[in-house]
mmCIF file of C-alpha atoms in Angstrom:
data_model
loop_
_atom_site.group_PDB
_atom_site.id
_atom_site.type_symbol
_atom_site.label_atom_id
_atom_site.label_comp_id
_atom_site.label_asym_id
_atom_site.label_seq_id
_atom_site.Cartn_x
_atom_site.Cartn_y
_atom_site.Cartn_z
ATOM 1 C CA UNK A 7 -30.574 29.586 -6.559
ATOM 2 C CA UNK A 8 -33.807 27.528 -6.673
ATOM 3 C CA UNK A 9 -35.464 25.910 -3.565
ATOM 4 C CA UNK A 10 -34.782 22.317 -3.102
ATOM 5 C CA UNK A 11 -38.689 22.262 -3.619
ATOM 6 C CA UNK A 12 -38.496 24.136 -6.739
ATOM 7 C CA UNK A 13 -35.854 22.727 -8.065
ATOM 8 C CA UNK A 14 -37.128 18.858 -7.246
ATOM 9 C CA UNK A 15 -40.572 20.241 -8.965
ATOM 10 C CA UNK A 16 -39.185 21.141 -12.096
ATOM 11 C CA UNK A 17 -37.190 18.023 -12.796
ATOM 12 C CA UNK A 18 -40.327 15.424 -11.811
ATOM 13 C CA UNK A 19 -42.350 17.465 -14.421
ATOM 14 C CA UNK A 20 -39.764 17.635 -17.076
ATOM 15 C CA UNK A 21 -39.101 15.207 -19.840
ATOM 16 C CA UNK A 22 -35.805 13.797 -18.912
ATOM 17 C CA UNK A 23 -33.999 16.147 -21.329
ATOM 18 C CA UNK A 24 -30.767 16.074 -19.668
ATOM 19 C CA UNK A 25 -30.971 11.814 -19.501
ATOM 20 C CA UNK A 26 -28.090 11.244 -21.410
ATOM 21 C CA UNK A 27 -25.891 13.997 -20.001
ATOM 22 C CA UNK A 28 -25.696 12.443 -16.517
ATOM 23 C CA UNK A 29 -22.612 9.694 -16.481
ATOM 24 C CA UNK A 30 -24.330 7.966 -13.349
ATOM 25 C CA UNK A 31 -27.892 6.761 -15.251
ATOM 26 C CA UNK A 32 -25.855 6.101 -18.620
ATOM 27 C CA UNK A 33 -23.661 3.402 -17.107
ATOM 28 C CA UNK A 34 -26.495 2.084 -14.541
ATOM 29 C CA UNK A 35 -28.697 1.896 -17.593
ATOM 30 C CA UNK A 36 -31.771 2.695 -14.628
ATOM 31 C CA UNK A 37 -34.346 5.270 -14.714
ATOM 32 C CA UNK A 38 -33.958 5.836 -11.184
ATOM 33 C CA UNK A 39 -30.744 7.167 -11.078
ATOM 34 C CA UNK A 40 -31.158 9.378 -13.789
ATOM 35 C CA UNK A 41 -31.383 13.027 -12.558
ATOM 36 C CA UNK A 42 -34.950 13.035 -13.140
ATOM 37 C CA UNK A 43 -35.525 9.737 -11.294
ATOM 38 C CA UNK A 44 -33.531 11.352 -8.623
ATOM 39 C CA UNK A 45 -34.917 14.432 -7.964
ATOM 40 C CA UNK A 46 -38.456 12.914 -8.456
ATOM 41 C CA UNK A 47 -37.990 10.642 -5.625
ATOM 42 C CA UNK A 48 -36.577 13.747 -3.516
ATOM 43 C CA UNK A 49 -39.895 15.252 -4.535
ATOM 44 C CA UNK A 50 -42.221 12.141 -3.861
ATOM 45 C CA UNK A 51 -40.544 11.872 -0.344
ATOM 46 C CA UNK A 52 -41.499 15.641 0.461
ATOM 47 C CA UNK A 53 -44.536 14.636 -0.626
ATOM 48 C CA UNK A 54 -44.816 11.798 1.630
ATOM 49 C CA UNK A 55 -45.905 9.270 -1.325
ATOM 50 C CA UNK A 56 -42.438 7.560 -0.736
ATOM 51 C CA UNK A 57 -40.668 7.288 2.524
ATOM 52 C CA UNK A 58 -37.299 9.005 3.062
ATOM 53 C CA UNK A 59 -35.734 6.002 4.253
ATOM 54 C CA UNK A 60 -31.988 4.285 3.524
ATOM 55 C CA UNK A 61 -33.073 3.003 -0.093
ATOM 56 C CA UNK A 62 -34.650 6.537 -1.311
ATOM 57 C CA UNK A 63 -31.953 8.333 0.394
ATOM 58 C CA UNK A 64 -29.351 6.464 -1.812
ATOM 59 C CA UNK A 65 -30.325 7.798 -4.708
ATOM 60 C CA UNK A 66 -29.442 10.865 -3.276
ATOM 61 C CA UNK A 67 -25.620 9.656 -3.635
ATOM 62 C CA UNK A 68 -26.285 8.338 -7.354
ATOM 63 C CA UNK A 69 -24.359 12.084 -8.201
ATOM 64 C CA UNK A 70 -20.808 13.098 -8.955
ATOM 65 C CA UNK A 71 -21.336 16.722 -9.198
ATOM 66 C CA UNK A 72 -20.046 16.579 -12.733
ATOM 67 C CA UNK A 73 -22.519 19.330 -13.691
ATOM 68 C CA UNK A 74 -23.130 17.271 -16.825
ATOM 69 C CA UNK A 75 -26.912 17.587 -16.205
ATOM 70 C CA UNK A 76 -26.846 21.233 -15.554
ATOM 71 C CA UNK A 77 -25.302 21.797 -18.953
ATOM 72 C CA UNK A 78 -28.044 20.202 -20.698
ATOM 73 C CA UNK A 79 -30.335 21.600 -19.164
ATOM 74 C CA UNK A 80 -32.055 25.160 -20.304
ATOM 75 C CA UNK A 81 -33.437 26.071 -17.142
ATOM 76 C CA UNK A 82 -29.912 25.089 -15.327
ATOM 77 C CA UNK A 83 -31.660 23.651 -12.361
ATOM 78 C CA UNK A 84 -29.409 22.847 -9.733
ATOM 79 C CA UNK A 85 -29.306 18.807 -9.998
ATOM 80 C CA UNK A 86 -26.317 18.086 -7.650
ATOM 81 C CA UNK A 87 -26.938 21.167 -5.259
ATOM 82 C CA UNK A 88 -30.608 19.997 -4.996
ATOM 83 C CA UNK A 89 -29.548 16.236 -3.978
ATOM 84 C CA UNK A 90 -26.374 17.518 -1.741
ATOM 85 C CA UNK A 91 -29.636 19.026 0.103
ATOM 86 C CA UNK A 92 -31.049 15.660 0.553
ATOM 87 C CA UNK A 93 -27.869 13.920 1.410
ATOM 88 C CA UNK A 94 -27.309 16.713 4.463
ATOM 89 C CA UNK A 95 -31.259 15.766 5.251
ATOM 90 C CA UNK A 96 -30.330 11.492 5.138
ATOM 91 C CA UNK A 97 -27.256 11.813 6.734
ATOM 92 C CA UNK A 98 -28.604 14.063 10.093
ATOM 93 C CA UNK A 99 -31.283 11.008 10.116
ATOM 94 C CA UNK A 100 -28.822 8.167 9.826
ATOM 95 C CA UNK A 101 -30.230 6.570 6.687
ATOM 96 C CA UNK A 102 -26.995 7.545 4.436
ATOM 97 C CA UNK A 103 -25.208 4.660 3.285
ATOM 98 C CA UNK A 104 -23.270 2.939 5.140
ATOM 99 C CA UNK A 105 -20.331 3.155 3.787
ATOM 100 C CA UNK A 106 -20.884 7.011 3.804
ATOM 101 C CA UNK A 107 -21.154 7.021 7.736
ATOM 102 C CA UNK A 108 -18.161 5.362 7.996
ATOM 103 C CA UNK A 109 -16.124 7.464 5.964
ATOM 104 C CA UNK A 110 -17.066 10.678 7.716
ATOM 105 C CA UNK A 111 -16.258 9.338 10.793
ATOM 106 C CA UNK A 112 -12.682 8.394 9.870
ATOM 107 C CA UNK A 113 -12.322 11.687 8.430
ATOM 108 C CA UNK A 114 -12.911 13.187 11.508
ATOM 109 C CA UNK A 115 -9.969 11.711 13.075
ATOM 110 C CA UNK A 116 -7.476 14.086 11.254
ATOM 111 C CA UNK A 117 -10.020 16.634 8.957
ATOM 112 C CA UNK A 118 -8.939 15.141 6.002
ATOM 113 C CA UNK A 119 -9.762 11.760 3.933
ATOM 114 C CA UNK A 120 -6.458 10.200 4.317
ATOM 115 C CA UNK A 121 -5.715 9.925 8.093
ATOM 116 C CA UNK A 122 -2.074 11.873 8.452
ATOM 117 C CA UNK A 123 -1.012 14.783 9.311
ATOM 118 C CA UNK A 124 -0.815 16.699 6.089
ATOM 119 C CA UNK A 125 0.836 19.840 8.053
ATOM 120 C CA UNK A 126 4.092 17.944 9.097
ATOM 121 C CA UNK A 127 4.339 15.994 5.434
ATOM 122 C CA UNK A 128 4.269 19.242 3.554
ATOM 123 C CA UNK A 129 6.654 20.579 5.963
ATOM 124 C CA UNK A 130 8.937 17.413 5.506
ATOM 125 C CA UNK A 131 8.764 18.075 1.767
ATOM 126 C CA UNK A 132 8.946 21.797 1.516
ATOM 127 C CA UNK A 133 12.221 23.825 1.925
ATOM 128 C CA UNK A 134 11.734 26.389 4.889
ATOM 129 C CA UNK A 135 11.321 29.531 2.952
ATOM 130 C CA UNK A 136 8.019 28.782 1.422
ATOM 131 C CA UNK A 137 6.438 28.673 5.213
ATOM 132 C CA UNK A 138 7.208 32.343 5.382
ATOM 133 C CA UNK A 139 4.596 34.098 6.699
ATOM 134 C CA UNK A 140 3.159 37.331 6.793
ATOM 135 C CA UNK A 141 2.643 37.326 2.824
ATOM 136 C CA UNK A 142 -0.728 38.817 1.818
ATOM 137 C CA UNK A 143 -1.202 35.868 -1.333
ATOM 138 C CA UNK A 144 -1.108 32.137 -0.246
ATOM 139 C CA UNK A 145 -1.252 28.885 -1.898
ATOM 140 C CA UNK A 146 -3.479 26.447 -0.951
ATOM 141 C CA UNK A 147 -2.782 23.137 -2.184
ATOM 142 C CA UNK A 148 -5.359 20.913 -0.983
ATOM 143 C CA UNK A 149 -5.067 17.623 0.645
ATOM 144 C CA UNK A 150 -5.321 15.425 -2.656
ATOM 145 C CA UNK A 151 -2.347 16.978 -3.689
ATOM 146 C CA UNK A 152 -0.621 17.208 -0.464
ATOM 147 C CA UNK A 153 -0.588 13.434 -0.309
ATOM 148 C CA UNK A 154 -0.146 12.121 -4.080
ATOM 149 C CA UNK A 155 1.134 14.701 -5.650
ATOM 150 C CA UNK A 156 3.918 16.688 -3.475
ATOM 151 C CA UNK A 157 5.770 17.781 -6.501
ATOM 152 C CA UNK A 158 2.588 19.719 -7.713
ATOM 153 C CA UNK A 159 2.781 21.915 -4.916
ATOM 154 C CA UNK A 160 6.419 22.432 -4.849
ATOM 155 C CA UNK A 161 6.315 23.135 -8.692
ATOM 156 C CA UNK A 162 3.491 25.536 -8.124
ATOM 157 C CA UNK A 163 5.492 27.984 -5.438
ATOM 158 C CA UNK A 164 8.368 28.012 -7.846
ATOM 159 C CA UNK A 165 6.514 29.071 -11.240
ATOM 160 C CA UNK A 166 3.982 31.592 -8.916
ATOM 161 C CA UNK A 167 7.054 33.268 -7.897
ATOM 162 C CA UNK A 168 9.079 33.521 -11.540
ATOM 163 C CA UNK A 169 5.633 35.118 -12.272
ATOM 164 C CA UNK A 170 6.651 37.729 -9.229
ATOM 165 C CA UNK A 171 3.871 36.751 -6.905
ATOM 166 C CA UNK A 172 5.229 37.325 -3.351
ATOM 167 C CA UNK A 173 3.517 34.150 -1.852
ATOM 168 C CA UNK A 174 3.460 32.193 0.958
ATOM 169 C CA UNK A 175 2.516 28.042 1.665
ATOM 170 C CA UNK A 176 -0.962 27.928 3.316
ATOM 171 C CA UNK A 177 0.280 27.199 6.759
ATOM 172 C CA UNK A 178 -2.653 26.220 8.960
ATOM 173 C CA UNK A 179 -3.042 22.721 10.280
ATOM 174 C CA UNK A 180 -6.584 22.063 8.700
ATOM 175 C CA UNK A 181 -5.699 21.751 4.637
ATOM 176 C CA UNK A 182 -8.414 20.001 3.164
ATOM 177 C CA UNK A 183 -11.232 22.075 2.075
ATOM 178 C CA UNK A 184 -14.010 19.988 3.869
ATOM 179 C CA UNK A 185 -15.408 18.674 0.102
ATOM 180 C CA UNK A 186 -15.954 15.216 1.439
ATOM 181 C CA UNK A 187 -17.760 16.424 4.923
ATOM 182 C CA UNK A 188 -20.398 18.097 2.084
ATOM 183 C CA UNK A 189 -20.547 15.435 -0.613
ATOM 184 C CA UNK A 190 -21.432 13.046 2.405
ATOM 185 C CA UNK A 191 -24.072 15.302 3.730
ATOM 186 C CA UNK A 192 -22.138 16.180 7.205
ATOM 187 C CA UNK A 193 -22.854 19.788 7.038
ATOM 188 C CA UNK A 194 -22.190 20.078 10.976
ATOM 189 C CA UNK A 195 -18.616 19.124 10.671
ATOM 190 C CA UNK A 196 -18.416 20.713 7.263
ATOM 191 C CA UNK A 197 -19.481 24.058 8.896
ATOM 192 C CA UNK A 198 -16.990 24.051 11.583
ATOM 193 C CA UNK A 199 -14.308 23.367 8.839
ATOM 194 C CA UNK A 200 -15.639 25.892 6.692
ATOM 195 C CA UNK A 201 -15.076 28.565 9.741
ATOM 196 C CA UNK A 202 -11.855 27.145 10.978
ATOM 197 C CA UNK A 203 -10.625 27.932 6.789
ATOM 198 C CA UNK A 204 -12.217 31.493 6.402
ATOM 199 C CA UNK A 205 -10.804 32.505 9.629
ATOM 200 C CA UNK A 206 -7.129 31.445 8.437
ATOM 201 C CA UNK A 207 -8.321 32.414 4.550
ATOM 202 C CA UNK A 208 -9.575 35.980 5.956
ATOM 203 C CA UNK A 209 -5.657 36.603 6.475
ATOM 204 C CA UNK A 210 -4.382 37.000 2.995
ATOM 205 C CA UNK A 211 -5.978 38.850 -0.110
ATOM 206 C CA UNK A 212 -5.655 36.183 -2.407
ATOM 207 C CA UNK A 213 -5.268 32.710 -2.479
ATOM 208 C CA UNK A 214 -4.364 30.188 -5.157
ATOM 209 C CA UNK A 215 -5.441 26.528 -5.273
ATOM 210 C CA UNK A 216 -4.111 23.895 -6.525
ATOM 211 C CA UNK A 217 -7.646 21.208 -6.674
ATOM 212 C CA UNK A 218 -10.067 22.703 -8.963
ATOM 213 C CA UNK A 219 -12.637 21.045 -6.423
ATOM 214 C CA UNK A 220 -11.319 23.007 -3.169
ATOM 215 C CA UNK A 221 -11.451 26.138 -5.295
ATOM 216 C CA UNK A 222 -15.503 25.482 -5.606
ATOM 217 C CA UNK A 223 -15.961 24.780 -2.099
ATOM 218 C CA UNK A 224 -14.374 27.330 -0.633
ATOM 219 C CA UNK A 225 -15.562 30.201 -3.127
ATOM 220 C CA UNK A 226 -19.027 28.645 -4.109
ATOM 221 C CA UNK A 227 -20.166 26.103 -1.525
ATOM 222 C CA UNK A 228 -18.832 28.070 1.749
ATOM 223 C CA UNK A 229 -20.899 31.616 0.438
ATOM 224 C CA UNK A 230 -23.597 29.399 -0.600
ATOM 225 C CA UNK A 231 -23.665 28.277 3.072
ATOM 226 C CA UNK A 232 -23.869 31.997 4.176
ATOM 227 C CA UNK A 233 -20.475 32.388 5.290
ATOM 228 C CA UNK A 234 -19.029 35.986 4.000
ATOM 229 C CA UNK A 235 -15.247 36.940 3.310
ATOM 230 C CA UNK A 236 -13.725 39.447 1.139
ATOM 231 C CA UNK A 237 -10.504 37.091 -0.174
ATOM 232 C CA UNK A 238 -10.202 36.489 -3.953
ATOM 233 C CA UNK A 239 -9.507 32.653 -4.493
ATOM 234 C CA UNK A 240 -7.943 31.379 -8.316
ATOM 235 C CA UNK A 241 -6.928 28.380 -9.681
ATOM 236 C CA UNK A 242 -2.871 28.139 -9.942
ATOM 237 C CA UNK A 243 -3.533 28.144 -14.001
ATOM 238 C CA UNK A 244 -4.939 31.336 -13.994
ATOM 239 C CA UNK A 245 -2.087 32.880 -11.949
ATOM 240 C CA UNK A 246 0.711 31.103 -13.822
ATOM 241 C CA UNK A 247 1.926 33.650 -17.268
ATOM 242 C CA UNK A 248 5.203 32.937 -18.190
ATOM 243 C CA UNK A 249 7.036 32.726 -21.460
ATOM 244 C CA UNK A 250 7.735 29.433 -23.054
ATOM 245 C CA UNK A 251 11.008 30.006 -22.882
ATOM 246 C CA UNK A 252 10.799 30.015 -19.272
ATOM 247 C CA UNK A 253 9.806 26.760 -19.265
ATOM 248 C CA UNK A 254 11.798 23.191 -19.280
ATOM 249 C CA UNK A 255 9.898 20.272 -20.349
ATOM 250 C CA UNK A 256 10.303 17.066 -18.618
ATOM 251 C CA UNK A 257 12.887 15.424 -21.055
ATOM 252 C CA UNK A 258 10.782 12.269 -21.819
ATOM 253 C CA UNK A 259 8.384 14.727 -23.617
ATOM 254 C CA UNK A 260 10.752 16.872 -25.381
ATOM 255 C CA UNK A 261 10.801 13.384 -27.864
ATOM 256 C CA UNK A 262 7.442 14.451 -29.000
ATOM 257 C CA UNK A 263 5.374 12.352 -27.009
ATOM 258 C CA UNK A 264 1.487 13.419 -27.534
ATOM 259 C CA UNK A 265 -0.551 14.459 -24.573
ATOM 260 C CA UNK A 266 -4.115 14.288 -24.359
ATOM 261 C CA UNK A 267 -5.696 16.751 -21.663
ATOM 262 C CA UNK A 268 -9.169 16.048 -19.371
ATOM 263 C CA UNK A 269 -11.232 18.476 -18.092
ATOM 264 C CA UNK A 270 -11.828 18.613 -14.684
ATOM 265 C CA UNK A 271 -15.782 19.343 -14.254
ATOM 266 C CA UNK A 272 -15.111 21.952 -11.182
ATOM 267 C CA UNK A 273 -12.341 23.827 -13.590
ATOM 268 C CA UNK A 274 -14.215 23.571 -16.405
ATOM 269 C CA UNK A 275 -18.168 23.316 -16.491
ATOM 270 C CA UNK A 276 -18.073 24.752 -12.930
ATOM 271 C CA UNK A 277 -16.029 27.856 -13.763
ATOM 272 C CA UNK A 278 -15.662 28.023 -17.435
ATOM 273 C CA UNK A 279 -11.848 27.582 -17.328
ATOM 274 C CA UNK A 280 -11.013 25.316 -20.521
ATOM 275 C CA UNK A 281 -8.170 27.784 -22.494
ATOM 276 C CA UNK A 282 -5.548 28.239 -19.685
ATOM 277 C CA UNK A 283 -4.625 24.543 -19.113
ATOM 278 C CA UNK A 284 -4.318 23.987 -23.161
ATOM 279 C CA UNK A 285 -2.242 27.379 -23.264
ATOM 280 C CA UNK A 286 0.014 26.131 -20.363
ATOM 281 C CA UNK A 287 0.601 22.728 -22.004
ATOM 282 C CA UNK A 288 1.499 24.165 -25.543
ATOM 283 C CA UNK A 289 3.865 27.016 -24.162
ATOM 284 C CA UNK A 290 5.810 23.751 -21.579
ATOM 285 C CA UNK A 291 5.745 21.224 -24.476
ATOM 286 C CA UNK A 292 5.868 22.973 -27.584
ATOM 287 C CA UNK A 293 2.939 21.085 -29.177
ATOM 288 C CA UNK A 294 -0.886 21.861 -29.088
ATOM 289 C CA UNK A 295 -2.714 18.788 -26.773
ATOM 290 C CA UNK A 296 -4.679 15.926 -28.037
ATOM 291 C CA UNK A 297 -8.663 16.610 -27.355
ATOM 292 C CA UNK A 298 -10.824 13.292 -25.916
ATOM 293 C CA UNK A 299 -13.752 13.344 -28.175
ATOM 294 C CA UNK A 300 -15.913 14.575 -25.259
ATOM 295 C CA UNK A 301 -13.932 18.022 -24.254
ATOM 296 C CA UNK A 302 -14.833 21.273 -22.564
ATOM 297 C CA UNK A 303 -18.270 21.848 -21.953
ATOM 298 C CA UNK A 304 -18.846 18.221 -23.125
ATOM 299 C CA UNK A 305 -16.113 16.517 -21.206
ATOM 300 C CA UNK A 306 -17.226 12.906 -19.116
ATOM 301 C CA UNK A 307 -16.449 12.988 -16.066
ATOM 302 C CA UNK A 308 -13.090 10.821 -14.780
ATOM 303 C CA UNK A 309 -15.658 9.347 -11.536
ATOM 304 C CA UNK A 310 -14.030 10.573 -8.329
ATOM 305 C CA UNK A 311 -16.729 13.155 -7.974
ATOM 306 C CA UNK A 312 -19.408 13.436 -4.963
ATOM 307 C CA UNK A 313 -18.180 10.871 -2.981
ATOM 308 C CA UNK A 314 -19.423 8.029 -6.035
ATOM 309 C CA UNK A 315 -16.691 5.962 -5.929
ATOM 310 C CA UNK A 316 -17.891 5.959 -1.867
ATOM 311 C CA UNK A 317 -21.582 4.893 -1.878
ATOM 312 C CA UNK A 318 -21.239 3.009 -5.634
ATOM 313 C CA UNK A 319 -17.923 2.037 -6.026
ATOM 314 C CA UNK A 320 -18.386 -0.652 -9.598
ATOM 315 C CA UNK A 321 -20.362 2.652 -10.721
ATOM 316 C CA UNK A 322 -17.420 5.171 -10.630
ATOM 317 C CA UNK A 323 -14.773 2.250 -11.585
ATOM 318 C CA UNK A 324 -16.999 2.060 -14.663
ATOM 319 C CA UNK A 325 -17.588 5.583 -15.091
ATOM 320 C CA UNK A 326 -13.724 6.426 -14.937
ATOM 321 C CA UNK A 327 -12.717 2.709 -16.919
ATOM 322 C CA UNK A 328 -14.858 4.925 -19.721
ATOM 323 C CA UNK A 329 -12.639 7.714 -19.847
ATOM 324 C CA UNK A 330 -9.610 5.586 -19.887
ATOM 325 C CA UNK A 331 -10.670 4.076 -22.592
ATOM 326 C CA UNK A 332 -11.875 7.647 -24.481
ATOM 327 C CA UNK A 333 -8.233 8.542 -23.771
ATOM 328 C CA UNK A 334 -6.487 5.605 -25.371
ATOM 329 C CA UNK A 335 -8.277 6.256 -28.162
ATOM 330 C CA UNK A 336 -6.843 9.620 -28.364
ATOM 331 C CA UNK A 337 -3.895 7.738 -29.403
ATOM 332 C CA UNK A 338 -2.037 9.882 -26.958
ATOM 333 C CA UNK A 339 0.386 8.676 -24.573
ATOM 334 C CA UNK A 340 -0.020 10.813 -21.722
ATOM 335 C CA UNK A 341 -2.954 11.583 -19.815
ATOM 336 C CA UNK A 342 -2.477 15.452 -18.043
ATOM 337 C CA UNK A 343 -5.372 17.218 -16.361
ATOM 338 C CA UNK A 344 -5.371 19.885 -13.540
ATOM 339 C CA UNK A 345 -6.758 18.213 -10.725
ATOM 340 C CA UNK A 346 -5.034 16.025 -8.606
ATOM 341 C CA UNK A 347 -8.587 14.180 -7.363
ATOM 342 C CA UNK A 348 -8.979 13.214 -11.214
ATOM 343 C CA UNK A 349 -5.298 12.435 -11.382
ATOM 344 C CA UNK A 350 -5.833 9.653 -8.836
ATOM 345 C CA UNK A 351 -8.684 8.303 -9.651
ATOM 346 C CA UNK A 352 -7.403 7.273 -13.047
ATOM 347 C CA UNK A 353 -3.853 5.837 -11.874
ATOM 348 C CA UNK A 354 -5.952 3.705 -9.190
ATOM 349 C CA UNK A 355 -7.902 2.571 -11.639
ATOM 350 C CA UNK A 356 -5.157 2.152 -14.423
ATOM 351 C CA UNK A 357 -1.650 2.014 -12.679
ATOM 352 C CA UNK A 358 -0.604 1.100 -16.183
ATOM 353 C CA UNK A 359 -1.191 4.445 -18.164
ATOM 354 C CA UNK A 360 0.808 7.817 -17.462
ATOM 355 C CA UNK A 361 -1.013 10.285 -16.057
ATOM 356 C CA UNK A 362 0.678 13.738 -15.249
ATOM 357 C CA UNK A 363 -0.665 16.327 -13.013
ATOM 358 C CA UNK A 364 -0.562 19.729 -15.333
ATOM 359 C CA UNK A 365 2.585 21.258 -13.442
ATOM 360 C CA UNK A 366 4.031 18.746 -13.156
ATOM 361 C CA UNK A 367 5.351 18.431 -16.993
ATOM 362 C CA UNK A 368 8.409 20.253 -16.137
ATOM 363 C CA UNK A 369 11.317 19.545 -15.069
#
């Protein structure tokens, strides 16, 4: 991976080939938050030509992590890695934004975003068995899904074990990944999470996630960081290979109703996993989905990412408004994607459409 210095270098001297790519810059319509703008200022504050105070560190947060600009980019410099470096930097000297500060400190209060206990929910949702321990494969649901989208996880134990995967339900107390800690430039606290989870992970040979976003924490960000472990971490789609016939459609879409499916960027430009979701969807429904006309490698982003809808909340409304309205031109009827973060973010900002997480179109 390049140096923050490296990477900042080669972006101020490039010509903004990857401006359109980056979701951010196209709906601010400003230079400065495009990810040359960005990283330039990084570079001009090293530099000291600009000081690295609360106005240049914002731009720092101007990111979703989408990947977008790494994709169009043919040196793949490391845009949001490089600016996640400069968030850790504004946030040890107090000149995130606001708004940022605040949310890590209410985090802290339960070492997850939402302020329960996610341990004693899950337990009050789960039947007994799944908590069996002493299993060497575990799933890991994450706290997104833990809190919006119980059935996910529920649905996940039962088709992981018809595939004859003796699992067991991540049991620890801490089940978020620590994603939000990073994106807000807390490494500290992110660290001591990051331990806490190998420790527990360090158990089991395998574990399967459930948020395509907790997957590339814990087996990108958490190495990245320096932190070693020898466990094998998947998504729940790549586990899951059953026969169609296995599988019982909800019976609303058994009528045929057309299903348009969004990539998440951490499943998808992150790890190159595009085929599995679209394989699941045809072998539970029957019927091939409906592409957005920005898909795969290409996808926009749905706007949860990197803490946006945090530090620029009318930017990431925007930015995920967009995709809603890229999906209703699909002319599909239901919205299904893999990650529980995106699944949110588009029922807060559109209670009205009907989004499905990808497991959860059975019955």
């Amino acid at each position: 991976m390049k140096s923050p210095d490296q990477a900042t270098s080669l972006c101020h001297s490039c010509p903004k080939l990857c401006r359109y790519a980056c979701p951010v810059a196209e709906t601010d319509q400003n230079e400065a938050t495009t990810p040359w703008g960005k990283m330039s200022a990084m570079k001009l504050s090293e530099n000291g030509i600009l000081p690295f105070n609360r106005e240049t560190a914002s731009l720092a947060y101007k990111c979703l992590d989408c990947k977008a600009s790494e994709g169009a980019c043919e040196l793949d410099n490391p845009v949001p890695e490089t600016l996640f470096h400069y968030r850790a930097k504004a946030f040890a000297a107090k000149v995130a934004p606001p708004s940022i500060l605040t949310y890590a400190e209410q985090f802290q209060k339960f070492s997850n975003p939402f302020g329960i206990d996610l341990q004693k929910k899950m337990k009050s949702l789960l039947p007994r068995e799944f908590s069996t321990p002493l299993k060497k494969i575990a799933y890991f649901p994450g706290c997104s899904e833990i809190q919006h989208f119980p059935k996910s996880t529920a649905h996940a134990l039962v088709l992981l074990r018809k595939c004859r995967i003796d699992l067991e339900l991540f049991h620890e107390p801490i089940l978020c990944c620590g994603y939000p800690l990073y994106a807000a430039g807390d490494i500290e606290n992110f660290r001591e999470i990051a331990e806490i989870n190998i420790h527990a992970f360090q158990k089991y040979r395998e574990v399967i996630v459930g948020s395509p976003t907790c997957l590339q924490t814990i087996d990108v960000t958490y190495r990245q960081l320096g932190f070693r472990f020898s466990t094998r971490f998947y998504h729940v789609v790549e586990k899951i290979k059953i026969p169609p016939t296995s599988l019982h459609p909800l019976p609303e879409l058994r009528a045929g109703q057309r299903i348009a499916y969004h990539d998440p960027c951490h499943l998808g430009r992150a790890r190159g996993i595009y085929d599995p979701p679209r394989q699941f969807i045809k072998a539970a429904t029957g019927v091939e989905p409906v592409e957005f006309f920005t898909n795969r490698a290409n996808s926009s982003c749905c706007g949860a990412g990197g803490l946006l809808p945090i530090s620029s909340p009318d930017t990431a409304r925007q930015i995920t408004m967009n995709r809603i309205e890229e999906f209703k031109r699909t002319g599909a009827s239901v919205l299904v994607t893999a990650s529980p973060e995106c699944a949110c973010r588009f029922k807060a900002i559109d209670p009205k459409i009907k989004v499905m997480g990808l497991l959860d179109l059975l019955s």
